Short mmCIF file of C-alpha atoms in Angstrom, two decimals:
data_model
loop_
_atom_site.label_atom_id
_atom_site.label_comp_id
_atom_site.label_asym_id
_atom_site.label_seq_id
_atom_site.Cartn_x
_atom_site.Cartn_y
_atom_site.Cartn_z
CA MET A 49 69.32 -107.47 -5.52
CA ARG A 50 66.20 -108.27 -3.77
CA ILE A 51 64.30 -108.12 -7.12
CA ALA A 52 67.06 -110.82 -8.44
CA ARG A 53 66.49 -113.03 -5.37
CA PHE A 54 62.84 -112.90 -5.94
CA LEU A 55 63.06 -113.78 -9.21
CA LEU A 56 65.02 -116.56 -8.85
CA ALA A 57 62.94 -117.78 -5.88
CA PHE A 58 60.07 -117.55 -8.28
CA VAL A 59 61.82 -119.55 -10.90
CA LEU A 60 62.73 -122.29 -8.60
CA LEU A 61 59.24 -122.58 -7.00
CA CYS A 62 57.77 -122.67 -10.75
CA SER A 63 60.10 -125.49 -11.56
CA MET A 64 59.31 -127.50 -8.48
CA THR A 65 55.69 -126.94 -9.08
CA SER A 66 56.05 -128.37 -12.59
CA ALA A 67 57.99 -131.17 -11.15
CA VAL A 68 55.29 -131.86 -8.52
CA ARG A 69 52.39 -131.68 -11.18
CA ALA A 70 54.50 -133.92 -13.51
CA GLU A 71 55.03 -136.53 -10.67
CA ALA A 72 51.35 -136.31 -9.44
CA LYS A 73 50.21 -136.83 -13.11
CA LYS A 74 52.56 -139.79 -13.57
CA LYS A 75 51.07 -141.16 -10.42
CA SER A 76 47.57 -140.82 -11.33
CA VAL A 77 47.91 -143.09 -14.45
CA LEU A 78 47.79 -146.78 -15.04
CA ASN A 79 48.69 -148.19 -18.48
CA LEU A 80 46.81 -151.39 -18.73
CA PHE A 81 47.49 -154.04 -21.68
CA CYS A 82 45.10 -156.68 -21.75
CA TRP A 83 43.07 -159.03 -23.93
CA SER A 84 40.32 -157.68 -25.91
CA GLU A 85 36.82 -158.02 -24.61
CA TYR A 86 37.85 -159.14 -21.16
CA VAL A 87 37.88 -155.82 -18.79
CA PRO A 88 34.56 -154.33 -18.48
CA GLN A 89 34.29 -150.56 -18.79
CA ASP A 90 32.49 -150.20 -15.64
CA VAL A 91 35.14 -151.83 -13.62
CA ILE A 92 37.65 -149.42 -14.97
CA ASP A 93 35.29 -146.51 -14.21
CA GLY A 94 34.83 -147.65 -10.66
CA PHE A 95 38.47 -147.93 -10.16
CA THR A 96 38.99 -144.53 -11.47
CA LYS A 97 36.06 -143.06 -9.47
CA GLU A 98 37.56 -144.87 -6.18
CA THR A 99 41.33 -143.98 -6.47
CA GLY A 100 41.50 -141.02 -9.01
CA ILE A 101 43.64 -142.83 -11.21
CA LYS A 102 43.04 -142.69 -14.93
CA VAL A 103 43.27 -146.22 -16.77
CA ASN A 104 44.71 -146.03 -20.50
CA VAL A 105 43.80 -149.31 -22.05
CA GLU A 106 45.34 -151.12 -25.04
CA ASN A 107 44.43 -154.48 -26.26
CA TYR A 108 45.95 -157.55 -28.03
CA ALA A 109 44.53 -160.84 -29.22
CA SER A 110 47.19 -163.45 -28.40
CA ASN A 111 50.02 -163.85 -25.87
CA GLU A 112 52.47 -163.60 -28.60
CA GLU A 113 51.05 -160.37 -29.94
CA MET A 114 51.37 -159.10 -26.36
CA LEU A 115 54.94 -160.27 -25.82
CA SER A 116 56.22 -158.93 -28.89
CA LYS A 117 54.69 -155.44 -28.05
CA LEU A 118 55.76 -155.77 -24.40
CA LEU A 119 59.48 -156.30 -25.43
CA ALA A 120 59.38 -153.47 -27.84
CA ALA A 121 57.60 -150.92 -25.49
CA GLY A 122 60.44 -150.15 -23.27
CA GLY A 123 58.45 -149.80 -19.95
CA LYS A 124 55.40 -148.34 -21.53
CA TYR A 125 53.02 -150.82 -19.72
CA ASP A 126 52.32 -150.84 -15.83
CA LEU A 127 50.05 -153.89 -16.01
CA ILE A 128 49.41 -156.98 -18.38
CA GLN A 129 47.32 -159.92 -18.55
CA PRO A 130 49.30 -162.95 -19.74
CA SER A 131 48.18 -166.51 -19.76
CA GLU A 132 50.11 -169.22 -17.55
CA TYR A 133 52.75 -170.17 -20.08
CA THR A 134 53.62 -166.52 -20.86
CA ILE A 135 54.05 -165.78 -17.20
CA GLU A 136 56.35 -168.80 -16.95
CA ALA A 137 58.31 -167.35 -19.93
CA LEU A 138 58.35 -163.93 -18.58
CA VAL A 139 59.49 -165.13 -15.25
CA LYS A 140 62.40 -167.03 -16.92
CA ALA A 141 63.50 -163.92 -18.83
CA ASP A 142 63.50 -161.68 -15.65
CA LYS A 143 60.70 -159.56 -17.21
CA LEU A 144 58.33 -159.36 -14.40
CA ALA A 145 58.40 -157.38 -11.12
CA PRO A 146 57.73 -159.20 -7.76
CA LEU A 147 54.41 -158.05 -6.33
CA ASN A 148 54.28 -156.08 -3.02
CA LEU A 149 51.46 -158.26 -1.50
CA GLU A 150 50.95 -155.77 1.23
CA ASN A 151 49.27 -153.76 -1.06
CA ILE A 152 47.05 -156.37 -2.34
CA PRO A 153 45.18 -157.68 0.79
CA ASN A 154 42.03 -158.90 -1.18
CA ILE A 155 44.27 -161.72 -2.52
CA LYS A 156 42.80 -163.67 0.51
CA ASN A 157 39.60 -164.04 -1.56
CA LEU A 158 41.15 -166.30 -4.18
CA ASP A 159 40.39 -169.91 -4.32
CA PRO A 160 43.73 -171.60 -3.51
CA ALA A 161 43.22 -174.11 -6.41
CA TYR A 162 44.11 -171.12 -8.49
CA THR A 163 47.16 -169.80 -6.88
CA LYS A 164 50.82 -170.91 -6.53
CA LEU A 165 50.61 -173.00 -9.70
CA PRO A 166 53.67 -174.24 -11.67
CA HIS A 167 53.85 -171.25 -13.71
CA ASP A 168 54.46 -168.99 -10.65
CA PRO A 169 54.88 -171.42 -7.71
CA GLU A 170 55.46 -168.93 -4.97
CA GLY A 171 52.84 -166.44 -6.16
CA LYS A 172 55.36 -163.75 -6.32
CA TYR A 173 54.60 -162.34 -9.89
CA SER A 174 50.77 -162.96 -10.70
CA VAL A 175 47.48 -162.77 -9.67
CA PRO A 176 44.63 -164.78 -11.36
CA TRP A 177 42.04 -162.83 -13.36
CA MET A 178 39.97 -165.33 -15.00
CA ALA A 179 40.22 -169.27 -16.00
CA GLY A 180 38.54 -171.10 -18.81
CA SER A 181 38.81 -173.47 -21.43
CA VAL A 182 38.79 -173.96 -25.22
CA GLY A 183 36.04 -175.86 -26.49
CA ILE A 184 33.41 -176.36 -29.22
CA VAL A 185 30.21 -174.54 -29.64
CA ILE A 186 27.52 -176.10 -31.78
CA ASN A 187 24.36 -174.24 -33.06
CA THR A 188 22.12 -177.23 -32.60
CA ALA A 189 19.35 -175.54 -34.63
CA LYS A 190 21.60 -176.11 -37.79
CA VAL A 191 23.67 -179.11 -36.96
CA LYS A 192 21.75 -182.33 -36.14
CA THR A 193 24.57 -184.93 -36.05
CA PRO A 194 26.71 -185.30 -32.98
CA VAL A 195 29.81 -183.22 -32.47
CA THR A 196 32.18 -184.37 -29.58
CA GLY A 197 35.58 -183.49 -30.75
CA TYR A 198 37.94 -181.86 -33.23
CA LYS A 199 37.44 -184.70 -35.74
CA ASP A 200 33.71 -184.20 -35.88
CA VAL A 201 34.17 -180.28 -36.44
CA PHE A 202 36.59 -180.91 -39.36
CA SER A 203 34.89 -184.12 -40.83
CA GLY A 204 33.89 -182.19 -43.90
CA ALA A 205 30.18 -181.88 -42.99
CA HIS A 206 30.77 -178.35 -41.69
CA LYS A 207 33.12 -176.83 -44.45
CA LYS A 208 33.12 -173.19 -44.61
CA ARG A 209 30.73 -173.04 -41.59
CA ILE A 210 33.34 -173.02 -38.92
CA VAL A 211 34.94 -170.19 -36.90
CA VAL A 212 38.01 -170.82 -34.91
CA LEU A 213 40.42 -168.89 -32.76
CA ASN A 214 43.01 -167.05 -34.59
CA ASP A 215 45.88 -168.37 -32.35
CA SER A 216 48.46 -170.79 -33.85
CA ARG A 217 49.46 -172.65 -30.71
CA GLU A 218 45.81 -173.36 -30.04
CA ILE A 219 45.16 -174.56 -33.47
CA VAL A 220 48.34 -176.91 -33.49
CA SER A 221 47.39 -178.32 -29.97
CA TRP A 222 43.97 -179.42 -31.47
CA ALA A 223 45.77 -181.48 -34.10
CA LEU A 224 48.36 -182.89 -31.74
CA SER A 225 45.34 -183.90 -29.25
CA SER A 226 43.45 -185.60 -32.28
CA LEU A 227 46.73 -187.64 -32.89
CA GLY A 228 46.99 -188.56 -29.21
CA LEU A 229 50.23 -186.43 -28.95
CA PRO A 230 51.30 -184.43 -25.93
CA ILE A 231 50.51 -180.63 -26.50
CA ASN A 232 53.48 -179.47 -24.57
CA ASP A 233 56.01 -181.83 -26.09
CA ILE A 234 56.65 -179.84 -29.34
CA THR A 235 59.28 -181.36 -31.58
CA PRO A 236 60.13 -181.24 -35.35
CA GLU A 237 58.58 -184.79 -35.51
CA SER A 238 55.19 -183.79 -33.68
CA LEU A 239 54.82 -180.72 -35.90
CA GLU A 240 55.68 -183.01 -39.01
CA LYS A 241 52.80 -185.31 -38.00
CA ALA A 242 50.35 -182.54 -37.33
CA LYS A 243 51.02 -180.73 -40.76
CA PRO A 244 48.89 -182.93 -42.89
CA VAL A 245 45.95 -182.95 -40.34
CA LEU A 246 45.88 -179.14 -40.23
CA ALA A 247 46.36 -178.97 -44.28
CA GLU A 248 43.03 -181.04 -44.39
CA TRP A 249 41.40 -178.91 -41.66
CA LEU A 250 42.25 -175.23 -42.17
CA PRO A 251 40.52 -175.10 -45.83
CA GLN A 252 37.25 -175.80 -43.97
CA VAL A 253 37.48 -172.86 -41.82
CA ARG A 254 35.38 -169.66 -42.69
CA VAL A 255 36.46 -167.32 -39.96
CA TYR A 256 39.49 -166.66 -37.76
CA ASP A 257 38.59 -164.69 -34.74
CA SER A 258 40.21 -164.55 -31.15
CA ASP A 259 38.70 -161.10 -30.19
CA SER A 260 34.80 -162.25 -30.61
CA PRO A 261 34.40 -165.69 -32.21
CA LYS A 262 30.95 -165.60 -30.94
CA THR A 263 29.75 -162.81 -33.48
CA ALA A 264 30.04 -165.43 -36.32
CA LEU A 265 27.72 -167.79 -34.65
CA LEU A 266 25.24 -165.17 -33.50
CA ASN A 267 25.05 -163.77 -37.05
CA GLY A 268 24.40 -167.19 -38.47
CA ASN A 269 27.55 -167.09 -40.72
CA VAL A 270 28.90 -170.27 -39.22
CA ASP A 271 27.22 -173.21 -37.35
CA VAL A 272 30.07 -174.70 -35.47
CA GLY A 273 33.10 -173.04 -33.56
CA ILE A 274 36.10 -173.73 -31.49
CA VAL A 275 36.16 -170.81 -29.02
CA TRP A 276 36.94 -169.46 -25.57
CA SER A 277 34.75 -170.74 -22.84
CA GLY A 278 33.63 -167.26 -21.78
CA GLU A 279 32.48 -166.61 -25.57
CA ALA A 280 30.32 -169.92 -25.32
CA ALA A 281 28.85 -168.90 -22.13
CA ILE A 282 27.65 -165.67 -23.53
CA LEU A 283 26.15 -167.61 -26.43
CA PHE A 284 24.37 -170.26 -24.18
CA LYS A 285 22.82 -167.39 -22.08
CA LYS A 286 21.52 -165.76 -25.20
CA ASN A 287 19.87 -168.94 -26.69
CA LYS A 288 20.28 -172.39 -25.22
CA LYS A 289 20.61 -173.71 -28.97
CA PHE A 290 24.40 -172.87 -28.63
CA GLN A 291 25.64 -176.06 -26.78
CA TYR A 292 29.31 -176.15 -25.34
CA VAL A 293 31.25 -179.38 -25.63
CA LEU A 294 34.83 -180.06 -24.43
CA PRO A 295 36.51 -181.92 -27.13
CA ALA A 296 36.90 -185.86 -26.28
CA GLU A 297 40.32 -185.75 -27.38
CA GLY A 298 41.29 -183.25 -24.57
CA ALA A 299 40.99 -179.64 -23.91
CA HIS A 300 43.12 -176.87 -23.04
CA ARG A 301 42.53 -174.84 -19.54
CA PHE A 302 43.89 -171.34 -19.47
CA ILE A 303 44.52 -169.23 -16.65
CA ASP A 304 44.95 -165.51 -17.50
CA SER A 305 46.36 -163.40 -14.74
CA LEU A 306 47.49 -159.93 -13.93
CA ALA A 307 51.43 -159.10 -13.60
CA VAL A 308 53.40 -156.05 -13.69
CA PRO A 309 56.44 -155.92 -16.15
CA LYS A 310 59.78 -155.14 -14.77
CA GLY A 311 60.54 -151.18 -14.89
CA ALA A 312 56.93 -150.30 -14.85
CA ALA A 313 56.54 -146.69 -13.87
CA ASN A 314 53.36 -147.19 -11.92
CA GLN A 315 53.58 -150.22 -9.99
CA GLU A 316 51.97 -149.05 -7.01
CA ASN A 317 48.90 -148.06 -9.28
CA ALA A 318 48.85 -151.72 -10.71
CA GLU A 319 48.73 -153.15 -7.45
CA LYS A 320 45.88 -151.00 -6.52
CA PHE A 321 43.90 -152.14 -9.44
CA ILE A 322 44.67 -155.72 -8.54
CA ASN A 323 43.44 -155.39 -5.17
CA TYR A 324 40.34 -153.41 -6.46
CA ILE A 325 39.29 -156.30 -8.99
CA LEU A 326 39.68 -158.75 -6.00
CA LYS A 327 36.93 -157.10 -4.32
CA PRO A 328 33.86 -159.82 -4.52
CA GLU A 329 31.43 -157.17 -5.67
CA VAL A 330 33.78 -155.98 -8.20
CA SER A 331 34.77 -159.57 -9.46
CA VAL A 332 31.01 -160.22 -9.92
CA LYS A 333 30.78 -157.49 -12.58
CA ILE A 334 33.70 -159.10 -14.37
CA SER A 335 31.84 -162.43 -14.40
CA ASP A 336 28.57 -160.87 -15.56
CA ALA A 337 30.33 -159.18 -18.53
CA PHE A 338 32.74 -162.21 -19.21
CA PRO A 339 31.49 -165.36 -17.70
CA TYR A 340 34.44 -167.31 -17.73
CA THR A 341 35.46 -169.45 -14.56
CA ASN A 342 36.02 -167.03 -11.73
CA PRO A 343 38.97 -167.96 -9.45
CA ASN A 344 37.72 -165.61 -6.76
CA ALA A 345 35.95 -167.92 -4.13
CA GLU A 346 34.18 -164.94 -2.46
CA ALA A 347 32.90 -163.59 -5.70
CA ARG A 348 31.47 -166.94 -6.77
CA LYS A 349 29.34 -166.99 -3.71
CA LEU A 350 27.56 -163.92 -5.02
CA LEU A 351 26.83 -165.58 -8.62
CA THR A 352 23.38 -166.77 -9.36
CA LYS A 353 22.46 -170.33 -9.91
CA ALA A 354 22.01 -169.63 -13.59
CA GLN A 355 25.66 -168.37 -13.69
CA LEU A 356 27.00 -171.53 -11.91
CA ALA A 357 24.91 -173.88 -13.90
CA ASN A 358 26.29 -172.36 -17.33
CA PRO A 359 28.21 -175.32 -18.69
CA ALA A 360 30.79 -173.19 -20.42
CA SER A 361 31.55 -171.20 -17.33
CA TYR A 362 31.62 -174.19 -14.97
CA PRO A 363 31.84 -177.47 -16.83
CA PRO A 364 30.18 -180.20 -15.04
CA GLY A 365 31.88 -183.42 -14.06
CA ASP A 366 35.78 -183.98 -14.12
CA PRO A 367 36.84 -182.74 -17.50
CA LYS A 368 40.10 -183.74 -19.02
CA LEU A 369 41.94 -180.14 -19.11
CA GLU A 370 45.52 -179.54 -19.80
CA THR A 371 47.46 -176.16 -19.44
CA PHE A 372 49.98 -174.86 -21.74
CA LYS A 373 53.62 -174.60 -20.62
CA ASP A 374 56.34 -172.41 -21.95
CA ILE A 375 58.02 -174.04 -24.95
CA GLY A 376 60.67 -171.36 -25.95
CA LYS A 377 61.72 -170.76 -29.37
CA VAL A 378 59.72 -173.52 -31.07
CA ALA A 379 56.73 -171.14 -30.60
CA ALA A 380 58.22 -169.59 -33.81
CA ASP A 381 57.94 -172.94 -35.55
CA ILE A 382 54.26 -173.36 -34.68
CA ASP A 383 53.30 -169.93 -35.82
CA LYS A 384 55.23 -170.50 -39.13
CA LEU A 385 53.51 -173.81 -39.84
CA VAL A 386 50.07 -172.56 -39.27
CA THR A 387 50.80 -169.10 -41.23
CA ASP A 388 52.16 -171.22 -44.12
CA LEU A 389 49.11 -173.61 -44.22
CA LYS A 390 46.75 -170.59 -44.20
CA ASN A 391 48.57 -168.90 -47.22
CA ALA A 392 48.78 -172.21 -49.12
CA LYS A 393 45.09 -172.78 -48.84
CA GLY A 394 44.40 -169.38 -50.49
CA LYS A 395 46.62 -170.34 -53.60
#
């Protein structure tokens, strides 16, 4: 009888130990779903060293790709890195978990200009990671004529010497801006007006690349690009021949943030990561690797004069910048338009 009781107790203890180990393993993990080339490895390593939490990283190249995988993943991800219009859409769809700000005391370091914006007016669901713009990079060693806007890029003078972001909404917004049409007021009529413009532009493109559009410029495969500002900032830092211009027709400003999907298994770990990257000394590491506009006011105090003077990271003057808004199901129409035109040019 005693032996039976001992065996039962032993089995129960083993079962409990396995459960504790499983729970501990669960709590020591963070599943991060983020943009390509946007989270420095030393930041991830530093977080793991400080907290013991292992970070599993998966990348995406567009908000639309992220949304598609997120909705199909069934709670796979603990932390995502959407842009402002995607946060707006996820909040509307009740797909984000409210943040426990008590776990994020370093939120005090943020510049108020980047918090509680229209996509998250109460600051309940997101914390800004980096901001930036989409503009034009010119290799001035190759291009001697002025390039001030989209029409100059696609004038025909640079045919097959152009790299652009592989992002349908971005591409359509450039055509709309060139026509003087609102980039957030997407209708069948406005898309019909954009279509012939894009039909003329897209055959001139040599490379579509949202992950690392700077590569084609560095390799000399292209002379002009429409790229993320952080990519342009890296090019400018490497060689001043790469000049960054915000399009005269108007440019897109994005704000990428961190947010927790509803039902995430490791929300507390996600909040620990958010708090970690808001430390000024950690946030500076992000700026060093990916020199976008840093929304962390305390971190900006630690940047060098050269970093703050980079015109791609911190554009001078008062540029005309507009932020994307959620446009709902019409996003599929944009994607179809661009995809059809890309396919047509190959026929």
